[in-house]
Coordinates of C-alpha atoms and ligand atoms in Angstrom, one line a residue:
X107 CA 92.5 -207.9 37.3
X108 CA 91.7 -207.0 40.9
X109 CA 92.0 -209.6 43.2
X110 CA 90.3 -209.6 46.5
X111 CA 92.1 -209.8 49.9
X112 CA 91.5 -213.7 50.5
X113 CA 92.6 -213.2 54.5
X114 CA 89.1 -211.9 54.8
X115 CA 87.6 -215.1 53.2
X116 CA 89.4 -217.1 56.1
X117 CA 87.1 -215.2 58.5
X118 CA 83.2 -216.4 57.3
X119 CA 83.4 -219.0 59.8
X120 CA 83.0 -216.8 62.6
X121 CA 79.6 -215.9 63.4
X122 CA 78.6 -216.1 67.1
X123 CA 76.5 -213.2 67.9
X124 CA 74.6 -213.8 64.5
X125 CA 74.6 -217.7 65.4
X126 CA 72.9 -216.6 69.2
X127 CA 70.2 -214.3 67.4
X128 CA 69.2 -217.0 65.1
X129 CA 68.5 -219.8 68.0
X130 CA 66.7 -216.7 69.7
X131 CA 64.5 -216.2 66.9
X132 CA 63.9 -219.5 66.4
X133 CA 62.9 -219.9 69.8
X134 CA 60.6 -216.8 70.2
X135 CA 58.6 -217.9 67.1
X136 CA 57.9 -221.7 69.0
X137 CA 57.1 -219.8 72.3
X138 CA 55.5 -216.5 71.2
X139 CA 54.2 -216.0 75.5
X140 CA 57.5 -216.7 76.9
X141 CA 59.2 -213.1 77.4
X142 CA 63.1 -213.6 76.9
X143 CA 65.6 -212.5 78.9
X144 CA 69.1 -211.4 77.7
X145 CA 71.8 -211.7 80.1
X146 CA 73.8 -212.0 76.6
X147 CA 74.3 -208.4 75.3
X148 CA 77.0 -206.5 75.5
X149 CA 76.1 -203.1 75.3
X150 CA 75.1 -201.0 78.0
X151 CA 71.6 -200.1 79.0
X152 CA 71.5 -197.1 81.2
X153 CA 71.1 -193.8 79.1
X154 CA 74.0 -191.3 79.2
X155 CA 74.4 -189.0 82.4
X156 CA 73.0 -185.8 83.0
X157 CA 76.5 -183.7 83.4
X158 CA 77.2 -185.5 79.7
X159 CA 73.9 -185.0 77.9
X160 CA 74.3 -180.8 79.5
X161 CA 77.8 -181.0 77.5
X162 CA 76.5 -182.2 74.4
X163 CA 73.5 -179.9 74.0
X164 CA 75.8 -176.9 75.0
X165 CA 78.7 -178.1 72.2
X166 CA 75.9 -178.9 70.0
X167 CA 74.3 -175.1 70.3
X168 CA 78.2 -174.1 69.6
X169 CA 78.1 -176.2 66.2
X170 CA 75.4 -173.3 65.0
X171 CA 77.0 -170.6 65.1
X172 CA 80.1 -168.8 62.4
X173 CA 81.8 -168.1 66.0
X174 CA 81.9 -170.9 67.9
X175 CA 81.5 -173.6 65.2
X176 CA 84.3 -176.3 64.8
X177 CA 84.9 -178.7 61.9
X178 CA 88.3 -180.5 61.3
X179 CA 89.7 -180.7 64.5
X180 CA 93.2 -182.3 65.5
X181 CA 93.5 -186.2 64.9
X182 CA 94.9 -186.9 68.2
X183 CA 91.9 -184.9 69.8
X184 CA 91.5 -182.1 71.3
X185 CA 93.9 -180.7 74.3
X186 CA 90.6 -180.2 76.7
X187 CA 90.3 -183.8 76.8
X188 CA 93.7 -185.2 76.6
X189 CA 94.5 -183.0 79.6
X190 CA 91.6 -184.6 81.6
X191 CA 92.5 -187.8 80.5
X192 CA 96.3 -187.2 82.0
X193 CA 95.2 -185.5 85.1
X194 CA 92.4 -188.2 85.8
X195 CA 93.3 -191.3 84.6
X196 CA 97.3 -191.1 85.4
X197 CA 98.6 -188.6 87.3
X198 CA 96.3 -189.9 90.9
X199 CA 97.9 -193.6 90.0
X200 CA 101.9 -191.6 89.6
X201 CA 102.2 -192.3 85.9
X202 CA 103.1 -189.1 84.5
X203 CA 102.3 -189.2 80.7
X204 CA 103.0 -186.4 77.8
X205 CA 100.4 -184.9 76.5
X206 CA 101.4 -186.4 72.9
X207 CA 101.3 -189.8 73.9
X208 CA 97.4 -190.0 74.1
X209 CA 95.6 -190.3 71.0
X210 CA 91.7 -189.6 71.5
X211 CA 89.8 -192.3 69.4
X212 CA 86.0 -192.8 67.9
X213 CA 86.2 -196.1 70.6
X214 CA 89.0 -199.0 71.5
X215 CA 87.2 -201.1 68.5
X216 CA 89.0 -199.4 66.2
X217 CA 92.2 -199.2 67.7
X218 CA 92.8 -202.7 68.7
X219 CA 91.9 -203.6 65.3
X220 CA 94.1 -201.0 63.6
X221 CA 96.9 -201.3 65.8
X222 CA 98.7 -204.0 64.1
X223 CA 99.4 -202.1 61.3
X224 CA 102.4 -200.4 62.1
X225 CA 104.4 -203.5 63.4
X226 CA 105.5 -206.2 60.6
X227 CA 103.0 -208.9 59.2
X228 CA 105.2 -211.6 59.8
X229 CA 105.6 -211.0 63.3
X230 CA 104.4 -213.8 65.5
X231 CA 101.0 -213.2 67.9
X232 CA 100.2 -214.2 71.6
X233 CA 96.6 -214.3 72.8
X234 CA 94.9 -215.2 75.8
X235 CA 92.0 -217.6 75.4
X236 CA 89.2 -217.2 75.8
X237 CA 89.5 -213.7 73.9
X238 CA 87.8 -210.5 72.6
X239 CA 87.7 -211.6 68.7
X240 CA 89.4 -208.2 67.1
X241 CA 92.8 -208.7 68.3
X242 CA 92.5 -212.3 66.2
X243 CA 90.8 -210.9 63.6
X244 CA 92.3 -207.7 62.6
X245 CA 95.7 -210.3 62.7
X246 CA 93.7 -212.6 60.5
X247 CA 92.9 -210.3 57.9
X248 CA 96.3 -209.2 57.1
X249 CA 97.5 -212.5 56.9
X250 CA 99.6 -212.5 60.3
X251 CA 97.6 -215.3 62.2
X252 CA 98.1 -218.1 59.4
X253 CA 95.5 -221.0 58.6
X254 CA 93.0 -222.0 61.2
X255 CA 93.7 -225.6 62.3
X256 CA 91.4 -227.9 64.5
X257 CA 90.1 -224.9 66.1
X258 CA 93.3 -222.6 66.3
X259 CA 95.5 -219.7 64.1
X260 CA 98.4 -221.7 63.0
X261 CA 100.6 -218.6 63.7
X262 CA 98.9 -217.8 66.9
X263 CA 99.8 -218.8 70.2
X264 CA 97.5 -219.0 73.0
X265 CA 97.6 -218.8 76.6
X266 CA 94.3 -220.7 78.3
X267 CA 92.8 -219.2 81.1
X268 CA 90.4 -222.0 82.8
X269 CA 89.5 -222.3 86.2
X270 CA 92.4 -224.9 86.6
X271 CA 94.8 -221.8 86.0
X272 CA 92.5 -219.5 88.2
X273 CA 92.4 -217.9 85.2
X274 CA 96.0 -216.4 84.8
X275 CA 97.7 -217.2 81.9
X276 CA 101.1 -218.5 82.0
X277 CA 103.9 -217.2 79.9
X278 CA 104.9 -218.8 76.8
X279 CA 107.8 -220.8 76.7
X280 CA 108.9 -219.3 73.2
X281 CA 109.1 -216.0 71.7
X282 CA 106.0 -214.1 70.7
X283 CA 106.2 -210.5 68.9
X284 CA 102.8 -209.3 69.9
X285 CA 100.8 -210.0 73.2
X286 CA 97.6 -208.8 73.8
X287 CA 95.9 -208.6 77.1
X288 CA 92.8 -207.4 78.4
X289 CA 92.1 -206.4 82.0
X290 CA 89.8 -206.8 83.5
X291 CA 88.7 -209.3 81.1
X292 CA 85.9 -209.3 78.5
X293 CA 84.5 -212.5 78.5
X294 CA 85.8 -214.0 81.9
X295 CA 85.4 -210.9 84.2
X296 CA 88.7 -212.1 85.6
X297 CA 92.0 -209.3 86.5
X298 CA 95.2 -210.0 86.7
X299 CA 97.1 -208.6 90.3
X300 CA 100.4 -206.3 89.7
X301 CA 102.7 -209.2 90.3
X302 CA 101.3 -211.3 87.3
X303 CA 101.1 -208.3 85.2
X304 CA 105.0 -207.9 86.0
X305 CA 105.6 -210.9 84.7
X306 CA 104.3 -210.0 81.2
X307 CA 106.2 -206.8 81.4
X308 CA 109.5 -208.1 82.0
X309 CA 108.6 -211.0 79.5
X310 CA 108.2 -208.6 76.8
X311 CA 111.2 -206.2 77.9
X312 CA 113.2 -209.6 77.9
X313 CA 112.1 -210.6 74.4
X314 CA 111.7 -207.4 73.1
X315 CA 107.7 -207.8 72.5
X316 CA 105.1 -205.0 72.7
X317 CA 102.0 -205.6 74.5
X318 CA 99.0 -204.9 73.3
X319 CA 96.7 -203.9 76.8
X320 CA 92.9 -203.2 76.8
X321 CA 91.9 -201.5 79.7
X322 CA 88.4 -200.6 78.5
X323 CA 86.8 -202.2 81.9
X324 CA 89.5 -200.1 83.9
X325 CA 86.8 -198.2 85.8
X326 CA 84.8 -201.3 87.0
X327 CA 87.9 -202.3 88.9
X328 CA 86.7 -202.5 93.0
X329 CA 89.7 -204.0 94.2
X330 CA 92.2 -201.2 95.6
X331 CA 95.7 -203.5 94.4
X332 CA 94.5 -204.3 90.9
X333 CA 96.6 -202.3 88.6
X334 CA 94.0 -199.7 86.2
X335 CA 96.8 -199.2 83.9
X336 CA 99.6 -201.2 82.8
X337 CA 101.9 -198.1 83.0
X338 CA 101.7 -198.9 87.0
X339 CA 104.3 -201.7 86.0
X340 CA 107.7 -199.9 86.3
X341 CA 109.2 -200.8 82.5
X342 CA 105.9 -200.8 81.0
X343 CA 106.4 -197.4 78.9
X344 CA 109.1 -199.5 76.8
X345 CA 107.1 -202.2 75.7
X346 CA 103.1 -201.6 76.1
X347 CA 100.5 -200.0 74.3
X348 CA 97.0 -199.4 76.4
X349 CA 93.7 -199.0 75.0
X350 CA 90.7 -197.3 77.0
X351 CA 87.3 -196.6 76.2
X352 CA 84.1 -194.4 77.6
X353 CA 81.7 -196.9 76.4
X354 CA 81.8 -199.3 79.2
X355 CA 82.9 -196.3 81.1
X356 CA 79.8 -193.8 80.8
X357 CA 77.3 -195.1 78.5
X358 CA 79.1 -194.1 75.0
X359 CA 78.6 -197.3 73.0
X360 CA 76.4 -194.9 70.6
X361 CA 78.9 -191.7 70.9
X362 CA 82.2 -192.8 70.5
X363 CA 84.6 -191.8 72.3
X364 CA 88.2 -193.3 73.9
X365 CA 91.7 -192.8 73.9
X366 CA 95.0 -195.0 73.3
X367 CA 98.4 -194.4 74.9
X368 CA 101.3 -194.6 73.2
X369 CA 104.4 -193.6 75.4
X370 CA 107.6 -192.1 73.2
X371 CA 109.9 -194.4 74.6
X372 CA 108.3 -197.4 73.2
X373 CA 110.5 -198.3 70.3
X374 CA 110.4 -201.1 68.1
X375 CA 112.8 -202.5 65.5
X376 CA 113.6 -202.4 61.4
X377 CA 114.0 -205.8 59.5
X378 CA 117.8 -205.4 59.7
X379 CA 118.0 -204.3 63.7
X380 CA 120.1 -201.2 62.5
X381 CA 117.3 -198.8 63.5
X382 CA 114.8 -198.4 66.5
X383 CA 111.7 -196.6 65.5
X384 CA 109.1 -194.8 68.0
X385 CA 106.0 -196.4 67.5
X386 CA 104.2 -192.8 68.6
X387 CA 105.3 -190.9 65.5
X388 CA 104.2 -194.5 62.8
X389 CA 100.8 -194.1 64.8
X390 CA 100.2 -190.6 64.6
X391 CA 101.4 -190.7 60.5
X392 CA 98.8 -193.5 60.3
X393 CA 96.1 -191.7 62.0
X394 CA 97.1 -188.3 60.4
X395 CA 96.4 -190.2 56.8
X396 CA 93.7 -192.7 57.7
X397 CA 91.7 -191.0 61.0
X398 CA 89.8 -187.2 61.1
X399 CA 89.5 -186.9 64.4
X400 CA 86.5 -188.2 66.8
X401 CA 83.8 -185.5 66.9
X402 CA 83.9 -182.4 68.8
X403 CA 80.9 -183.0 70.2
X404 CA 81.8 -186.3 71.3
X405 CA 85.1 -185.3 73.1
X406 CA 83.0 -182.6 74.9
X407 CA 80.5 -185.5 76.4
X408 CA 83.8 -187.1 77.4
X409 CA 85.4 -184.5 78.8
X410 CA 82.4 -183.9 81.0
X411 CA 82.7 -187.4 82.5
X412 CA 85.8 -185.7 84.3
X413 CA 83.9 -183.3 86.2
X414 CA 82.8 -183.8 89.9
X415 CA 78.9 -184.3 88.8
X416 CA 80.1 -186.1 85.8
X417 CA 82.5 -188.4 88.1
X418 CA 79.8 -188.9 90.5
X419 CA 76.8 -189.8 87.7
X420 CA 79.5 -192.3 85.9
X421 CA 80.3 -193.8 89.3
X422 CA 76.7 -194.5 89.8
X423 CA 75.6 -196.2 87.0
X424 CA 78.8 -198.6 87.3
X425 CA 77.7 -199.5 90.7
X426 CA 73.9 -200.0 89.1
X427 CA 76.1 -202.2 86.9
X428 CA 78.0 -204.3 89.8
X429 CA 74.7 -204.1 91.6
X430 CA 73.6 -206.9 89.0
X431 CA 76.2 -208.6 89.0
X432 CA 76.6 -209.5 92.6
X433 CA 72.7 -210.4 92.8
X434 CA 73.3 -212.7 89.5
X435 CA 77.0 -214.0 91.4
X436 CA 75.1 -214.5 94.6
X437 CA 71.9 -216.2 92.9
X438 CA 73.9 -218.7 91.1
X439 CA 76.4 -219.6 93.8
X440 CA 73.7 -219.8 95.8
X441 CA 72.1 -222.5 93.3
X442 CA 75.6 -224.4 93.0
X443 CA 76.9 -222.6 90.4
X444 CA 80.9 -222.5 89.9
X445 CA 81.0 -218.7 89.1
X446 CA 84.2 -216.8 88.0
X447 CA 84.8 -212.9 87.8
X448 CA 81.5 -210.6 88.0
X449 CA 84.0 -208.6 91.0
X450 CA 86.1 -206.0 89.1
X451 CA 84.4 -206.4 85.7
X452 CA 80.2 -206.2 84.9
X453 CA 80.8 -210.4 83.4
X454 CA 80.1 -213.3 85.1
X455 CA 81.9 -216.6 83.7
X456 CA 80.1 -219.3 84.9
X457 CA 81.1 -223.3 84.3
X458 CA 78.5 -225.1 82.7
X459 CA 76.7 -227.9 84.6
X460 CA 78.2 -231.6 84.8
X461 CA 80.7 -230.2 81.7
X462 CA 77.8 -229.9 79.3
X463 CA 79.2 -227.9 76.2
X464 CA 78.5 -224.2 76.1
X465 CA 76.3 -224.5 73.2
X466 CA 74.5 -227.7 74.2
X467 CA 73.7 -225.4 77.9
X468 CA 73.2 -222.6 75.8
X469 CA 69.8 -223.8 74.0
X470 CA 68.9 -226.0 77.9
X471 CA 69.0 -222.0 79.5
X472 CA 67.1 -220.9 76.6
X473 CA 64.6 -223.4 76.1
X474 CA 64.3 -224.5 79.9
X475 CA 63.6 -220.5 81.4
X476 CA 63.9 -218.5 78.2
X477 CA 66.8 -216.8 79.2
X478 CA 70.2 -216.0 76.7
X479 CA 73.6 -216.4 77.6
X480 CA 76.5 -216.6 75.7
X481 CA 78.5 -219.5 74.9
X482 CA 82.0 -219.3 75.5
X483 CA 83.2 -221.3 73.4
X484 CA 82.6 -218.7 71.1
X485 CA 85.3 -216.1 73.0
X486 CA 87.8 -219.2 71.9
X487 CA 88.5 -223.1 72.4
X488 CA 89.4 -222.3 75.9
X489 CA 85.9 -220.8 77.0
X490 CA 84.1 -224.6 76.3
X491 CA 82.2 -225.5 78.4
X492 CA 81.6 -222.1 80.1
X493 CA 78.8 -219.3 79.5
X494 CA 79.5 -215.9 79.8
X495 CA 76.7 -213.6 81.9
X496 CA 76.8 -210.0 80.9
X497 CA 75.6 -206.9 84.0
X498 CA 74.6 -204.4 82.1
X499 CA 70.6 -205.4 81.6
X500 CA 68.3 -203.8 83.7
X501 CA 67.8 -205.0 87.7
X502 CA 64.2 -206.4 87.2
X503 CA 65.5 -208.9 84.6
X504 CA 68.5 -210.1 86.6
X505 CA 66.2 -210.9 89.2
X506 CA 63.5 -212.4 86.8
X507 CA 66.8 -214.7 85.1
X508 CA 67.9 -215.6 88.5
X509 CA 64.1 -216.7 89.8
X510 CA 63.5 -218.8 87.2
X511 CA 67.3 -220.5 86.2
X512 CA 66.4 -221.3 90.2
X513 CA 63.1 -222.9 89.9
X514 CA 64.4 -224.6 86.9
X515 CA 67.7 -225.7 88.5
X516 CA 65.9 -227.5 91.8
Ligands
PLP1370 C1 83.4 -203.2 74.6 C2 84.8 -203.4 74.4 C3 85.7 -202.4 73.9 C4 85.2 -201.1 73.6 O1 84.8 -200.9 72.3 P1 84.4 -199.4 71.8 O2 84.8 -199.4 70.3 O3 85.2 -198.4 72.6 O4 82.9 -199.3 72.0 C5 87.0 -202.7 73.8 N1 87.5 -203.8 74.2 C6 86.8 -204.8 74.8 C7 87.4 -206.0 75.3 C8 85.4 -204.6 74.9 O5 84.6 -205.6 75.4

């Protein structure tokens, strides 16, 4: 008899985005004249750039014909892009990376998720809180995060970051195998400076941890001491694994396209301690079996975001991005507003008036002005009594949201 994977069934209780769309329809149905505003989505909005969209159509016109045609390519990508990516993304910052520690991706979803898979299930897992749900997940549904419990993974730790912390989580005061971070942060917009970040390095070189470090907001960063990458931290290369994408980048939610660096001196250890494996050569025999490669086409459009009109056009739409969210971060200080991040990431993380809970605001915004946020209690038990704003809707909208959340609010 085949028996089904019961991890997964400890999941169905998670349904935030599906919850949101439901109260939204609800709504639209009662109010059929009020046009809705979502400052809740988090995909992008601006269409691809035109040094990407040239690269595509020419890799496209390649695809049809015997001599330039390509079909299985290499499942760490192609070396076009993985030398952009080193010559780019590292070398200006003085990290100097081997070509065979980046692994181009289909996007950091994956990745994250998938990650996990060549460490032990029994290891234990750190979070921060509020958090981007994979990293819990994909730890759910192998069995590594335990029973939930009054809100929490039983074999989960969790580091809160609330205003009361200024958002910077503090270090646990036991061991924790697995620690992922995410800067800048999806939902709070927060970043972490170097001298925090160190602290997590030399935690995990102390306790012999690997961190888990999703830099897919990387190039939304305005602030010239915020580290991009965690391989700025001197140790980092023995103990952390870093995720990017070009979705938040450049537009590629639809394409697919990112990369994940594993350095080849990060080592972790067998059961016994006899042994200390390279985590780069378990990845690439797990993506050599489970992964084809991301699409040639694809790692063309990214490799074009790498030239100087590609650079430029990318650059552009970010700062349409931040554009938003300084006129949404001025709007609702302005209204009296406690509003966190929305400076080096396109998400504003704003406190909820008089402590209302993040759903109970949630439906006020919504039925008050028509506008959707997202709760954040649903990025974790920490983000109660918060709402998270997302920049990455059109300008007119913003400014719509704004007008009327301030003609509501007086
Ligand atoms: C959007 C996002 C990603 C990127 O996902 P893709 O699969 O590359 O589209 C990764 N991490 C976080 C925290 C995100 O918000």
């Amino acid at each position: 008899m085949a028996l089904v994977n019961e991890h997964f069934l400890k999941l169905s209780n998670n349904y935030l985005f599906a919850d949101i769309a439901k109260k939204v329809n609800a709504f639209k149905v009662s109010h059929p004249k009020t046009q809705v505003i979502s400052l809740g989505i988090g995909d992008v909005t601006q269409p691809l750039c035109p040094a990407v969209i040239e690269a595509m159509h020419k890799s496209v016109d390649e695809m049809a014909s015997k001599q330039t045609f390509h079909g299985y390519g290499p499942e760490h990508g192609y070396d076009f892009l993985r030398e952009e990516i080193l010559k780019n993304d590292f070398l200006p910052r003085g990290i100097h990376l081997d070509i065979n520690e980046i692994f181009v991706n289909d996007g950091a979803k994956s990745d994250t998720g998938n990650i996990q898979e060549i460490v032990r299930w029994d290891n234990s897992v750190g979070v921060t809180d509020p958090i981007y749900p994979v990293y819990i997940d994909s730890n759910v549904m192998i069995g590594r995060a335990g029973e939930m419990q009054n809100g929490k993974w039983s074999n989960v730790t969790y580091f809160p970051c609330t205003a009361e912390n200024n958002f910077i989580p503090q270090l646990p005061d036991h061991r924790v195998d697995m620690i992922y971070l995410c800067y800048p942060n999806n939902p709070t917009g927060t970043v972490l400076p170097k001298e925090e970040l160190r602290k997590w390095v030399n935690f995990a070189l102390h306790n012999d941890a690997i961190i888990f470090y999703d830099a897919a907001y990387e190039s939304y960063i305005q602030d010239d001491l915020i580290p991009h990458s965690i391989y700025e931290i001197k140790g980092a290369r023995k103990c952390a694994i870093e995720f990017h994408s070009y979705s938040k980048t450049a537009g590629f939610t639809g394409v697919r396209c990112g990369y994940t660096v594993i350095p080849k001196e990060l080592t972790a250890a067998t059961l016994d301690g006899k042994e200390r494996i390279p985590l780069n050569h378990l990845w690439e025999r797990r993506q050599s079996t489970k992964f084809n490669g991301t699409s040639y086409i694809s790692q063309r459009a990214a490799a074009a975001i790498y030239t100087p009109s590609g650079k430029q056009q990318t650059r552009e739409t970010i700062n349409y991005y931040m554009g938003n969210a300084n006129i949404m971060m001025e709007s609702l200080t302005r209204m009296g507003f406690q509003v966190y991040g929305g400076k080096n990431a396109p998400y504003l993380w704003v406190k909820t008036p008089n402590g209302e809970d993040s759903w109970k605001f949630f439906e006020q915004l919504l039925y008050g002005v028509g506008v959707v946020c997202t709760p954040g209690v649903g990025f974790g038990p920490s983000g109660e009594g918060y709402f998270r704003l997302t920049a990455f809707g059109e300008r007119e909208n913003c400014q719509e949201a704004m007008h009327r959340i301030a003609e509501w609010y007086k």
